[in-house]
Short mmCIF file of C-alpha atoms in Angstrom, two decimals:
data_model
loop_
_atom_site.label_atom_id
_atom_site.label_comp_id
_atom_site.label_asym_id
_atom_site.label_seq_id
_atom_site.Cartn_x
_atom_site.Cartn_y
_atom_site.Cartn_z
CA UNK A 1 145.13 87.26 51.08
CA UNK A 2 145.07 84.90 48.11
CA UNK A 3 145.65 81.01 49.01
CA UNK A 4 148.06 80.97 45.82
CA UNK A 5 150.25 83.54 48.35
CA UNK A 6 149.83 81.85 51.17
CA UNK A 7 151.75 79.00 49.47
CA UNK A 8 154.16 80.79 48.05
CA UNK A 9 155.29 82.65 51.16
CA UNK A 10 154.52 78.84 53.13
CA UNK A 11 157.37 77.61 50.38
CA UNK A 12 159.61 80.16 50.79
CA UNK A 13 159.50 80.50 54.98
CA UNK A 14 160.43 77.16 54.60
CA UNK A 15 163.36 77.42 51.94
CA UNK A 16 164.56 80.13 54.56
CA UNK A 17 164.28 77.87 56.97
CA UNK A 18 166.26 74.92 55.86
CA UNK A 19 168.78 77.38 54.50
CA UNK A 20 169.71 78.33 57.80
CA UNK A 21 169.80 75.03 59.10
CA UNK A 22 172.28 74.06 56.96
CA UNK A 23 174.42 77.03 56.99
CA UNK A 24 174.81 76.60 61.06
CA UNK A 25 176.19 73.02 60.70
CA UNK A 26 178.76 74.04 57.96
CA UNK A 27 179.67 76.94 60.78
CA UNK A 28 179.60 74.55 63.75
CA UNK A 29 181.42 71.54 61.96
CA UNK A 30 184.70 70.76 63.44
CA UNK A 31 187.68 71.98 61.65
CA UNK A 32 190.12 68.81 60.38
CA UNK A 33 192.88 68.47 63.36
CA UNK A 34 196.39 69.93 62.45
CA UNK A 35 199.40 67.46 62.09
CA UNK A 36 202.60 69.48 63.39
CA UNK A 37 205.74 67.86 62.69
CA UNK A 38 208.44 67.84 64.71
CA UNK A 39 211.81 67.89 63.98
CA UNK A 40 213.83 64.51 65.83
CA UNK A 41 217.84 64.74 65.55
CA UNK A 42 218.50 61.11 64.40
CA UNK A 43 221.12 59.04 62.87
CA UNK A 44 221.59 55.97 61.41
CA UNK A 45 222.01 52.74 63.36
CA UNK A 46 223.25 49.26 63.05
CA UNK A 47 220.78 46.77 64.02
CA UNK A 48 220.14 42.99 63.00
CA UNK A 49 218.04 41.88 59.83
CA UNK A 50 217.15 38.56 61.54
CA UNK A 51 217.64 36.86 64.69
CA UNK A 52 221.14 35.78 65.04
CA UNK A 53 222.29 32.49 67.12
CA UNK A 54 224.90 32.11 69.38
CA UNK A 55 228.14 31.27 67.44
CA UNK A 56 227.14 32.10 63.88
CA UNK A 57 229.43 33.60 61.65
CA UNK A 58 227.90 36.90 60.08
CA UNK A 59 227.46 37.86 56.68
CA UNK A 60 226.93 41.96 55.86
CA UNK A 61 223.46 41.17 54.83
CA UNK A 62 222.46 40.13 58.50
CA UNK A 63 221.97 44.15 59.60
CA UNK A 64 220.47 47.16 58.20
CA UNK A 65 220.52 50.83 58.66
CA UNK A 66 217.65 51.38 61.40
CA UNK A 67 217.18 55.54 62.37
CA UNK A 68 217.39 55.77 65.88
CA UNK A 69 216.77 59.34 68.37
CA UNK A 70 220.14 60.60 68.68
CA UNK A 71 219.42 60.84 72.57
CA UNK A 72 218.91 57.11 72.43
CA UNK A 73 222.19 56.14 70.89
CA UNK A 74 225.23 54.33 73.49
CA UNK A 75 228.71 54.82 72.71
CA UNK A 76 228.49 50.67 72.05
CA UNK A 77 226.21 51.54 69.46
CA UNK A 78 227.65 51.12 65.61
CA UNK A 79 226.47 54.40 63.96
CA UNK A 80 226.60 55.09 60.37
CA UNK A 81 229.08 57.64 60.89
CA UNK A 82 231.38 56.11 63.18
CA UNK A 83 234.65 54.48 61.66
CA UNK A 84 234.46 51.18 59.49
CA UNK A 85 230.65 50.75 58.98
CA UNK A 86 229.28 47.03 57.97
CA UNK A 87 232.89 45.81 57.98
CA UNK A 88 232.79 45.80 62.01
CA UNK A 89 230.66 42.90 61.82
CA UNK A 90 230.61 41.34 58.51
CA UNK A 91 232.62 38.19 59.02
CA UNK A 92 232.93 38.40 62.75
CA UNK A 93 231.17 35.74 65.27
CA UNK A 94 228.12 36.43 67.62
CA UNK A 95 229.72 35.96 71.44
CA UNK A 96 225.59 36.01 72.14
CA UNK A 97 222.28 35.75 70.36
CA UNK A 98 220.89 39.24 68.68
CA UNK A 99 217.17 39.28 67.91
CA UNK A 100 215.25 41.02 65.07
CA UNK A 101 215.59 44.70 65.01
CA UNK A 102 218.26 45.07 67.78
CA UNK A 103 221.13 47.20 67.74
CA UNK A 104 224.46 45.85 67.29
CA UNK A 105 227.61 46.54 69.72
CA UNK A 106 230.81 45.46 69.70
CA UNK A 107 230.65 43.70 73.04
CA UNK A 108 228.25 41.29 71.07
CA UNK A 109 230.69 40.31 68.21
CA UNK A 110 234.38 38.78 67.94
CA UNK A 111 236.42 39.00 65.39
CA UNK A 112 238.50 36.10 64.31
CA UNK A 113 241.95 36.14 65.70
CA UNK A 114 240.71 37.87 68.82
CA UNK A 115 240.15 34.47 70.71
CA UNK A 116 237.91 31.43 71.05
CA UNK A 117 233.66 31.67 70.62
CA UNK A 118 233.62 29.82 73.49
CA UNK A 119 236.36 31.84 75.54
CA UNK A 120 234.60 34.79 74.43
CA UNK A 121 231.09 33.54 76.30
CA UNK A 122 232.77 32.83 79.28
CA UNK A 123 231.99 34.82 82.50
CA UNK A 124 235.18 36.23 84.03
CA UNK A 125 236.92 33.68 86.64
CA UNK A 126 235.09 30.62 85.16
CA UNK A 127 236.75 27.75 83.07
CA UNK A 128 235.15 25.73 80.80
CA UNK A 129 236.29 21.74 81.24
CA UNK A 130 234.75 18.64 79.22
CA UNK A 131 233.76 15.55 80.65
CA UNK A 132 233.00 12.46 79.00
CA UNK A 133 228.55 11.44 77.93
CA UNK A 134 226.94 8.76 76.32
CA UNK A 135 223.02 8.12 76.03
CA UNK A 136 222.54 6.58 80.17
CA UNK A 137 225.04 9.39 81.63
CA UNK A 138 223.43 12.50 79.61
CA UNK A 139 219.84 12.16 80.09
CA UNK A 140 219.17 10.01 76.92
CA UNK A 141 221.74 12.67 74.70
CA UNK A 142 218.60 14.96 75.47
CA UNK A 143 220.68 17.85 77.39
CA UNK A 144 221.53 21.05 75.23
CA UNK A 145 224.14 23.93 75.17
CA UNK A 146 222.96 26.43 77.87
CA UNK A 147 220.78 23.71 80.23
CA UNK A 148 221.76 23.52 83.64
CA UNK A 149 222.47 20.33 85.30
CA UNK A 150 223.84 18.66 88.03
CA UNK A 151 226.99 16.79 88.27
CA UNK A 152 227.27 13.42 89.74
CA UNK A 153 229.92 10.90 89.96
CA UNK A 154 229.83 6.87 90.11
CA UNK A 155 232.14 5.13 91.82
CA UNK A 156 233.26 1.49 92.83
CA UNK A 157 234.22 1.23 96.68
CA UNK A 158 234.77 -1.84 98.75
CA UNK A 159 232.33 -2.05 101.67
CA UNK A 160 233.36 -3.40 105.08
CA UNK A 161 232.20 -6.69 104.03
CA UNK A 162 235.05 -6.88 101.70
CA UNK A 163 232.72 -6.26 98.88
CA UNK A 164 232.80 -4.08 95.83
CA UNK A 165 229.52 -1.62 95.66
CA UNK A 166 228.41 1.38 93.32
CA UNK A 167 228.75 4.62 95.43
CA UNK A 168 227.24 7.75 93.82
CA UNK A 169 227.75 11.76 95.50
CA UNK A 170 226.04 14.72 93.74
CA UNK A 171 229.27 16.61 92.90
CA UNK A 172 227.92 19.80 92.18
CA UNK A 173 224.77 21.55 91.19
CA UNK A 174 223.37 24.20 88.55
CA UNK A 175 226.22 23.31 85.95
CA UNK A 176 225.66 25.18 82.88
CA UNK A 177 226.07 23.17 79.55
CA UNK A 178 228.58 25.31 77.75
CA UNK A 179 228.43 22.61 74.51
CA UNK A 180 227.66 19.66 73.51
CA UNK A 181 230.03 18.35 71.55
CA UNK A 182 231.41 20.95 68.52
CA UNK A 183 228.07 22.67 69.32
CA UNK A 184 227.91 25.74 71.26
CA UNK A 185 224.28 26.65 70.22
CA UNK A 186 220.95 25.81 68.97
CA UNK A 187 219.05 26.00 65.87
CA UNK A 188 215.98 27.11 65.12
CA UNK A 189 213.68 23.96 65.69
CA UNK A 190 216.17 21.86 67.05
CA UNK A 191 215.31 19.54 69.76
CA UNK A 192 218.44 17.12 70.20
CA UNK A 193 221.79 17.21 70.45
CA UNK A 194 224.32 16.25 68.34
CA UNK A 195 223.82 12.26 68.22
CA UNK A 196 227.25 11.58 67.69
CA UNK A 197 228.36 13.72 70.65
CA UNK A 198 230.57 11.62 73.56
CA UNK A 199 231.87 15.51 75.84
CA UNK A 200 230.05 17.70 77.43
CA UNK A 201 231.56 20.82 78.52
CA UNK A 202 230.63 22.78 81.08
CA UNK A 203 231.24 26.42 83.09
CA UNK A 204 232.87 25.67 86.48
CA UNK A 205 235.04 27.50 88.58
CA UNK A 206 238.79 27.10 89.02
CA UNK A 207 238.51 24.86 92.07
CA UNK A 208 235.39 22.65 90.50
CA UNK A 209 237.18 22.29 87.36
CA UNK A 210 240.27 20.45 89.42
CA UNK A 211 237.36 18.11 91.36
CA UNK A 212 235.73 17.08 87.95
CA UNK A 213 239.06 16.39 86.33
CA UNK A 214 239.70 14.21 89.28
CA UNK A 215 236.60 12.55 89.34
CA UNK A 216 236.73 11.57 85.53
CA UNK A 217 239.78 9.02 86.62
CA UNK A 218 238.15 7.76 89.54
CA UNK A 219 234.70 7.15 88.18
CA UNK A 220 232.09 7.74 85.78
CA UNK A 221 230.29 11.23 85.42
CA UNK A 222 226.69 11.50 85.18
CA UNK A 223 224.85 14.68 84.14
CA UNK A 224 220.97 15.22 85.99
CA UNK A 225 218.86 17.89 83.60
CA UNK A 226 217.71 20.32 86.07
CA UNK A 227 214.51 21.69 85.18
CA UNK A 228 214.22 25.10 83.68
CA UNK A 229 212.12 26.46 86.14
CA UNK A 230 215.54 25.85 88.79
CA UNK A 231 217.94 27.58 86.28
CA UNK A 232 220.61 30.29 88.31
CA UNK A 233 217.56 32.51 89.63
CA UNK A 234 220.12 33.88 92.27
CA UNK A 235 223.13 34.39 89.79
CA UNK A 236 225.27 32.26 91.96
CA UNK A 237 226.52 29.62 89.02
CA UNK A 238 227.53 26.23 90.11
CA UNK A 239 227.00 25.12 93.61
CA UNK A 240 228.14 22.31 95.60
CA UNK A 241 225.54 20.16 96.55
CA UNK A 242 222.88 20.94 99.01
CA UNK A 243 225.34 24.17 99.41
CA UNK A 244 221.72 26.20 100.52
CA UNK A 245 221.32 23.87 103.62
CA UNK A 246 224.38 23.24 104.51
CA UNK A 247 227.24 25.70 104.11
CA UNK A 248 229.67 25.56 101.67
CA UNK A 249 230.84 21.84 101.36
CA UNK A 250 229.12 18.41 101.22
CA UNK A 251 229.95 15.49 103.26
CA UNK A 252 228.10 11.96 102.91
CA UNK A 253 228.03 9.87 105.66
CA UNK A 254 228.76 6.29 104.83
CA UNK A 255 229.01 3.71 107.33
CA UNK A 256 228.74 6.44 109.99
CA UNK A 257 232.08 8.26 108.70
CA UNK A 258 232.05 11.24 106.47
CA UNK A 259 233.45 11.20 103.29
CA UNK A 260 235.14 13.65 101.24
CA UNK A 261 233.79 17.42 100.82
CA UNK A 262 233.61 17.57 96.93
CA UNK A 263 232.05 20.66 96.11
CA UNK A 264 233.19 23.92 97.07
CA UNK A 265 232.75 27.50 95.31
#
């Protein structure tokens, strides 16, 4: 055989060749992955545009329309379908913070005429009572709405000497700050309290609320910032003092007798 055949059939064993390697990876390459869509029964939900404070009065353009699994929705929910729409909330008050992107309900909002913000945030069976504050009674006007602190009160009793001394008793304990001042709630990037604030009110129960009023004309109130880290871990609310250790009233001894029980839930 020629050598000028030899080539040829060398050149075209080898176009066969690569032929066929190419034609089994087009056969053997993966085939693109299906997308099957499936069909969700939805419906429109109201949900906030922004995170919205404690207190604040809401416009319409606070929410939007958010779709939401039908399966998912609460009868609390405000649907796009159900009766008024945006005017359920637009002009109403929020009776607690919403955040970003979280559906509304009507146990979250209060209309105007429909009672107080701050009647509206308390916890059934709780009053909410003021006391006097300035700078050296309120933690250097540092305390905010919704800090928990304890209650003390200042007195002026004469000793068996015949002399007049400062007594103090820890009144109660885990006192949440209902306001401060007009203000019920925070800010965004605020840090103080009104400056010009001189009440503090706080949540107390019926029986605590009669003992602070009483203390306010016997002495001067002091509030103690509790640390956040001690807030109401065991959802009791205000305590009387030492109430853990010692049952459910506090006695100081003074001069060997005990004095007064102050605190009791």
């Amino acid at each position: 055989m020629k050598r000028g055949q030899l080539i040829g059939i060398a050149i075209a064993g080898g176009a066969g060749l690569l032929a066929f390697i190419l034609m089994r990876s087009i056969v053997n390459e993966p085939s693109a992955p299906k997308q099957v869509a499936v069909q969700v029964d939805a419906t429109e939900v109201l949900v906030a545009r922004h995170d919205i404070p404690l207190g604040q009065v809401t416009k319409a353009t606070d929410f939007r329309w958010q779709t939401w699994p039908k399966e998912a929705v609460t009868p609390s929910f405000i649907t796009e379908g159900s009766g008024g729409g945006m005017k359920v909330v637009e002009g109403a008050i929020a009776r607690a913070p919403l955040l970003e992107g979280e559906p509304v309900t009507s146990q979250k909002l209060i209309k105007p005429g429909q009672g107080g913000v701050l009647a509206a945030i308390l916890p059934s069976g709780m009053r909410a009572i003021s006391t006097k504050i300035k700078e050296e009674t309120a933690a250097g006007r540092l305390i905010l709405p919704n800090d928990r602190v304890d209650v003390i009160l200042t007195r002026r009793e004469r000793s068996p000497t015949g002399q007049d001394e400062a007594v103090s008793d820890t009144l109660f304990q885990n006192v949440r700050v209902l306001a401060i001042g007009q203000s019920i709630g925070t800010k965004e990037g605020t840090k103080l309290s009104e400056g010009n604030a001189s009440t503090a009110t706080l949540e107390l129960n019926p029986r605590q609320a009669e003992l602070l009023a009483r203390a306010n004309s016997t002495g001067e109130i002091s509030l103690a910032l509790r640390s956040v880290v001690d807030g109401d871990l065991k959802g009791k609310g205000p305590t009387a003092a030492m109430n853990d250790q010692r049952g459910s009233t506090v006695r100081v001894l003074r001069y060997g007798v005990p004095s007064r029980a102050y605190g009791v839930n």
